[in-house]
Amino acid sequence: MSKNRPADLINIALEKVVEAGLELPGFTTLDALAAKVRTEVNASICAGICEQLSEAHRERLLALLSEKDTSGTTKYNRLKQSAKAPTWSHFRAQAEYLGWVDGLGETGAWLSGVASGKITDFAGEADAADAPGLRDYGLVKRLALLVCLVHKARMRAGDALATMFCKRVALQVKRAKAELESIHEGQQAIVEALIGNYRTVLQHIDADGPVQAARERAAALTAEILGVVTELDQDTEAGAVATRLGDRLAPALHTMAKALRVQAGALGAAAVAVDGFGGFEQQYEQIEEVAAHHGNYWEVLLYGHLLKDRSTMYDLTSRLELTAASEDNRVLDALAHARRHKHLRDYIPGRYEDGRPVDISFATLNWQKAVRDKNRPGAFVRKHFEAMIFAALAEELRTGDVAVAGSEEYTDWSQQLLLWDAVEEKLGDYLVEVGLAEPGDDTPYDAGRSAGSWRTSSPRPPRRRMPGTRTTRVWSSTRRPASPPSRPTAPRASGPRRRPWSRRSEPGCRSAPCSGASPAPRTGWSGGAASAPRPAPSRS
């Protein structure tokens, strides 16, 4: 039995009585029956939990009610504390708290077979009591409540630690992006100066610039020289050249020297312009500085913000039992690879021990560019590789692709799905209820055929959340049928509005309203039969 509230038990009893076609008993009879069943079931559950405990574990749990903590309160109160802000000091303190809770015992084995609803109710009862009040309970129930409280504290600690990890990484990513924005603002003056320098160089070598004029003059001088020496062969010896040219040799050499000087001056004009900007060395440095953070390339800045959290994050990933919620283990495999080589200084190998390459296809192109060094092929830059893994792990935890064993918020959603045998057992009644089958129809249900019929009536499938996921939205394999066109509605008559149906709590109910889980009866405008006509509103 997973229900613990008297109202829920009474509602279940009412459903069973109605299904059997029996006469409804009085409320006091149902209330007494629910209280008796609840007491017997809870007593058997508490006894079963205590049987799982050894004598050492019992003493350790009972000591929580008497031993004092450093703050002067009992350690029982420490179980109730919640996680603080995701700062570096709180991050480490929460990791230590998880280790302390884990040391109290393997609560998962002790509570094997107990419904999660019962564990939650027992833990809530223990959390609402104080240490002196819990010491007044019987020994068996006291131990059972403590076990459930420790179990919930363990789950809450794992959830809090995973949440703090995700928030911490998100905060550092935000800071890295803010740093990139400040760098872009600081580089704006450099970019404008580089653009101006490039414009000046272009003006020197443009068609109307000094470089072009020098080229034309050098071409004219070269043509004059060629006119003098055109009758000579290039293999002619120097003595023969001097004899044949005679007095024309000296002017030709002088013109050639002038042409070379003009050409050198043309080439030097651009170099002089660059020297005026601080020289080639400074220009190269400015270009490299701008190119290093060009675009939205914040990934290379993240490690500087994660550096002080590095050891704590490695400790966290070793404390939490991380599992993949699907067959995709690339992030966890890369995390294990980074943990094995975290002692290395600058680079880590790009292959596993068995020779397989480390698959980082889960990362963005910017990350794949950041973790690789063109001067060290086959290796990853360690600091950027670690930052990439922590960022990817936070995203996988947030979307539900990586789960935390023993957690509640970060549990594996695939483990919460019904087994196919249970689905087949309930499928027939469900199809009749939703109108996909007729009563008594034993024809096997073809989900593919229904999905195909729906797929033709809608241009795009609706988006839904998979069970157990936190933020990821995925496309459903089926599509909703198109909604019928809306019809015009008649104008609403003036008068008293129809109130929603509600049921008051029955006298003597000691908990929430008994109608919390029961369906509302089909009623008319004021609670009568559905077919009763609604009287016309009175006018005064």
mmCIF file of N, CA, C and O in Angstrom, residues 8 34 38 74 92 101 107 125 165 214 243 250 265 294 309 364 376 433-434 489 492 504 510 516 521:
data_model
loop_
_atom_site.group_PDB
_atom_site.id
_atom_site.type_symbol
_atom_site.label_atom_id
_atom_site.label_comp_id
_atom_site.label_asym_id
_atom_site.label_seq_id
_atom_site.Cartn_x
_atom_site.Cartn_y
_atom_site.Cartn_z
ATOM 1 N N ASP A 8 -7.050 9.686 1.304
ATOM 2 C CA ASP A 8 -6.753 8.855 0.130
ATOM 3 C C ASP A 8 -7.273 7.428 0.314
ATOM 4 O O ASP A 8 -7.803 6.816 -0.624
ATOM 5 N N ALA A 34 -10.293 2.805 7.568
ATOM 6 C CA ALA A 34 -9.045 3.359 7.013
ATOM 7 C C ALA A 34 -7.992 3.520 8.103
ATOM 8 O O ALA A 34 -6.809 3.222 7.894
ATOM 9 N N ARG A 38 -4.524 1.519 8.052
ATOM 10 C CA ARG A 38 -3.319 2.363 8.037
ATOM 11 C C ARG A 38 -2.386 2.003 9.186
ATOM 12 O O ARG A 38 -1.162 1.895 9.007
ATOM 13 N N THR A 74 21.430 19.094 18.251
ATOM 14 C CA THR A 74 21.626 17.666 17.990
ATOM 15 C C THR A 74 21.903 17.426 16.509
ATOM 16 O O THR A 74 21.519 18.221 15.645
ATOM 17 N N ARG A 92 31.810 23.203 -0.950
ATOM 18 C CA ARG A 92 32.614 22.204 -0.241
ATOM 19 C C ARG A 92 31.890 21.696 1.010
ATOM 20 O O ARG A 92 31.945 20.495 1.321
ATOM 21 N N VAL A 101 26.187 12.065 5.591
ATOM 22 C CA VAL A 101 24.915 11.342 5.480
ATOM 23 C C VAL A 101 25.145 9.946 4.920
ATOM 24 O O VAL A 101 24.533 8.968 5.378
ATOM 25 N N THR A 107 20.757 3.299 3.370
ATOM 26 C CA THR A 107 19.310 3.366 3.574
ATOM 27 C C THR A 107 18.540 2.760 2.407
ATOM 28 O O THR A 107 17.408 2.297 2.593
ATOM 29 N N GLU A 125 6.949 13.102 8.754
ATOM 30 C CA GLU A 125 6.565 13.038 10.164
ATOM 31 C C GLU A 125 7.779 13.227 11.066
ATOM 32 O O GLU A 125 7.714 13.924 12.089
ATOM 33 N N PHE A 165 26.096 22.379 -8.323
ATOM 34 C CA PHE A 165 27.072 22.212 -9.401
ATOM 35 C C PHE A 165 26.581 22.877 -10.682
ATOM 36 O O PHE A 165 27.326 23.612 -11.339
ATOM 37 N N ALA A 214 55.197 55.916 -58.365
ATOM 38 C CA ALA A 214 56.583 55.439 -58.419
ATOM 39 C C ALA A 214 56.709 54.247 -59.367
ATOM 40 O O ALA A 214 57.717 54.125 -60.091
ATOM 41 N N THR A 243 82.479 47.663 -75.026
ATOM 42 C CA THR A 243 82.999 48.049 -76.332
ATOM 43 C C THR A 243 81.865 48.488 -77.250
ATOM 44 O O THR A 243 81.974 49.501 -77.962
ATOM 45 N N ALA A 250 77.529 54.499 -69.395
ATOM 46 C CA ALA A 250 77.401 55.210 -68.112
ATOM 47 C C ALA A 250 76.001 55.793 -67.920
ATOM 48 O O ALA A 250 75.393 55.631 -66.845
ATOM 49 N N GLY A 265 61.773 52.955 -53.243
ATOM 50 C CA GLY A 265 60.962 53.955 -52.544
ATOM 51 C C GLY A 265 59.490 53.606 -52.560
ATOM 52 O O GLY A 265 58.759 53.836 -51.577
ATOM 53 N N HIS A 294 37.728 36.754 -31.085
ATOM 54 C CA HIS A 294 36.818 37.202 -32.138
ATOM 55 C C HIS A 294 35.500 36.443 -32.037
ATOM 56 O O HIS A 294 35.465 35.237 -31.802
ATOM 57 N N ASP A 309 37.471 26.169 -8.308
ATOM 58 C CA ASP A 309 36.503 25.110 -8.014
ATOM 59 C C ASP A 309 36.928 23.756 -8.570
ATOM 60 O O ASP A 309 36.186 22.782 -8.421
ATOM 61 N N THR A 364 30.389 21.696 -28.808
ATOM 62 C CA THR A 364 30.220 22.622 -29.916
ATOM 63 C C THR A 364 31.534 22.770 -30.678
ATOM 64 O O THR A 364 32.601 22.339 -30.218
ATOM 65 N N ARG A 376 50.253 20.434 -31.111
ATOM 66 C CA ARG A 376 50.294 19.138 -30.405
ATOM 67 C C ARG A 376 49.163 18.254 -30.901
ATOM 68 O O ARG A 376 48.166 18.044 -30.209
ATOM 69 N N GLU A 433 -11.499 3.962 -22.294
ATOM 70 C CA GLU A 433 -11.746 5.221 -21.586
ATOM 71 C C GLU A 433 -11.506 6.437 -22.469
ATOM 72 O O GLU A 433 -12.252 7.418 -22.416
ATOM 73 N N VAL A 434 -10.465 6.388 -23.312
ATOM 74 C CA VAL A 434 -10.149 7.534 -24.173
ATOM 75 C C VAL A 434 -10.845 7.467 -25.518
ATOM 76 O O VAL A 434 -10.663 8.351 -26.357
ATOM 77 N N THR A 489 -20.173 31.565 -30.055
ATOM 78 C CA THR A 489 -20.929 31.312 -28.835
ATOM 79 C C THR A 489 -21.984 32.372 -28.652
ATOM 80 O O THR A 489 -21.830 33.528 -29.074
ATOM 81 N N ARG A 492 -23.576 35.797 -23.302
ATOM 82 C CA ARG A 492 -23.883 35.331 -21.967
ATOM 83 C C ARG A 492 -25.000 36.189 -21.374
ATOM 84 O O ARG A 492 -24.960 37.418 -21.436
ATOM 85 N N ARG A 504 -17.525 20.040 0.447
ATOM 86 C CA ARG A 504 -16.973 20.345 1.754
ATOM 87 C C ARG A 504 -16.497 19.058 2.440
ATOM 88 O O ARG A 504 -16.981 17.962 2.154
ATOM 89 N N ARG A 510 -10.080 13.966 9.867
ATOM 90 C CA ARG A 510 -8.984 14.580 10.605
ATOM 91 C C ARG A 510 -7.877 15.083 9.704
ATOM 92 O O ARG A 510 -6.874 15.564 10.184
ATOM 93 N N GLY A 516 -10.332 14.904 -2.168
ATOM 94 C CA GLY A 516 -9.159 15.375 -2.891
ATOM 95 C C GLY A 516 -8.857 14.597 -4.134
ATOM 96 O O GLY A 516 -8.375 15.128 -5.120
ATOM 97 N N PRO A 521 -19.066 14.921 -9.234
ATOM 98 C CA PRO A 521 -20.267 14.340 -9.839
ATOM 99 C C PRO A 521 -20.801 15.220 -10.937
ATOM 100 O O PRO A 521 -20.548 16.424 -10.974
#
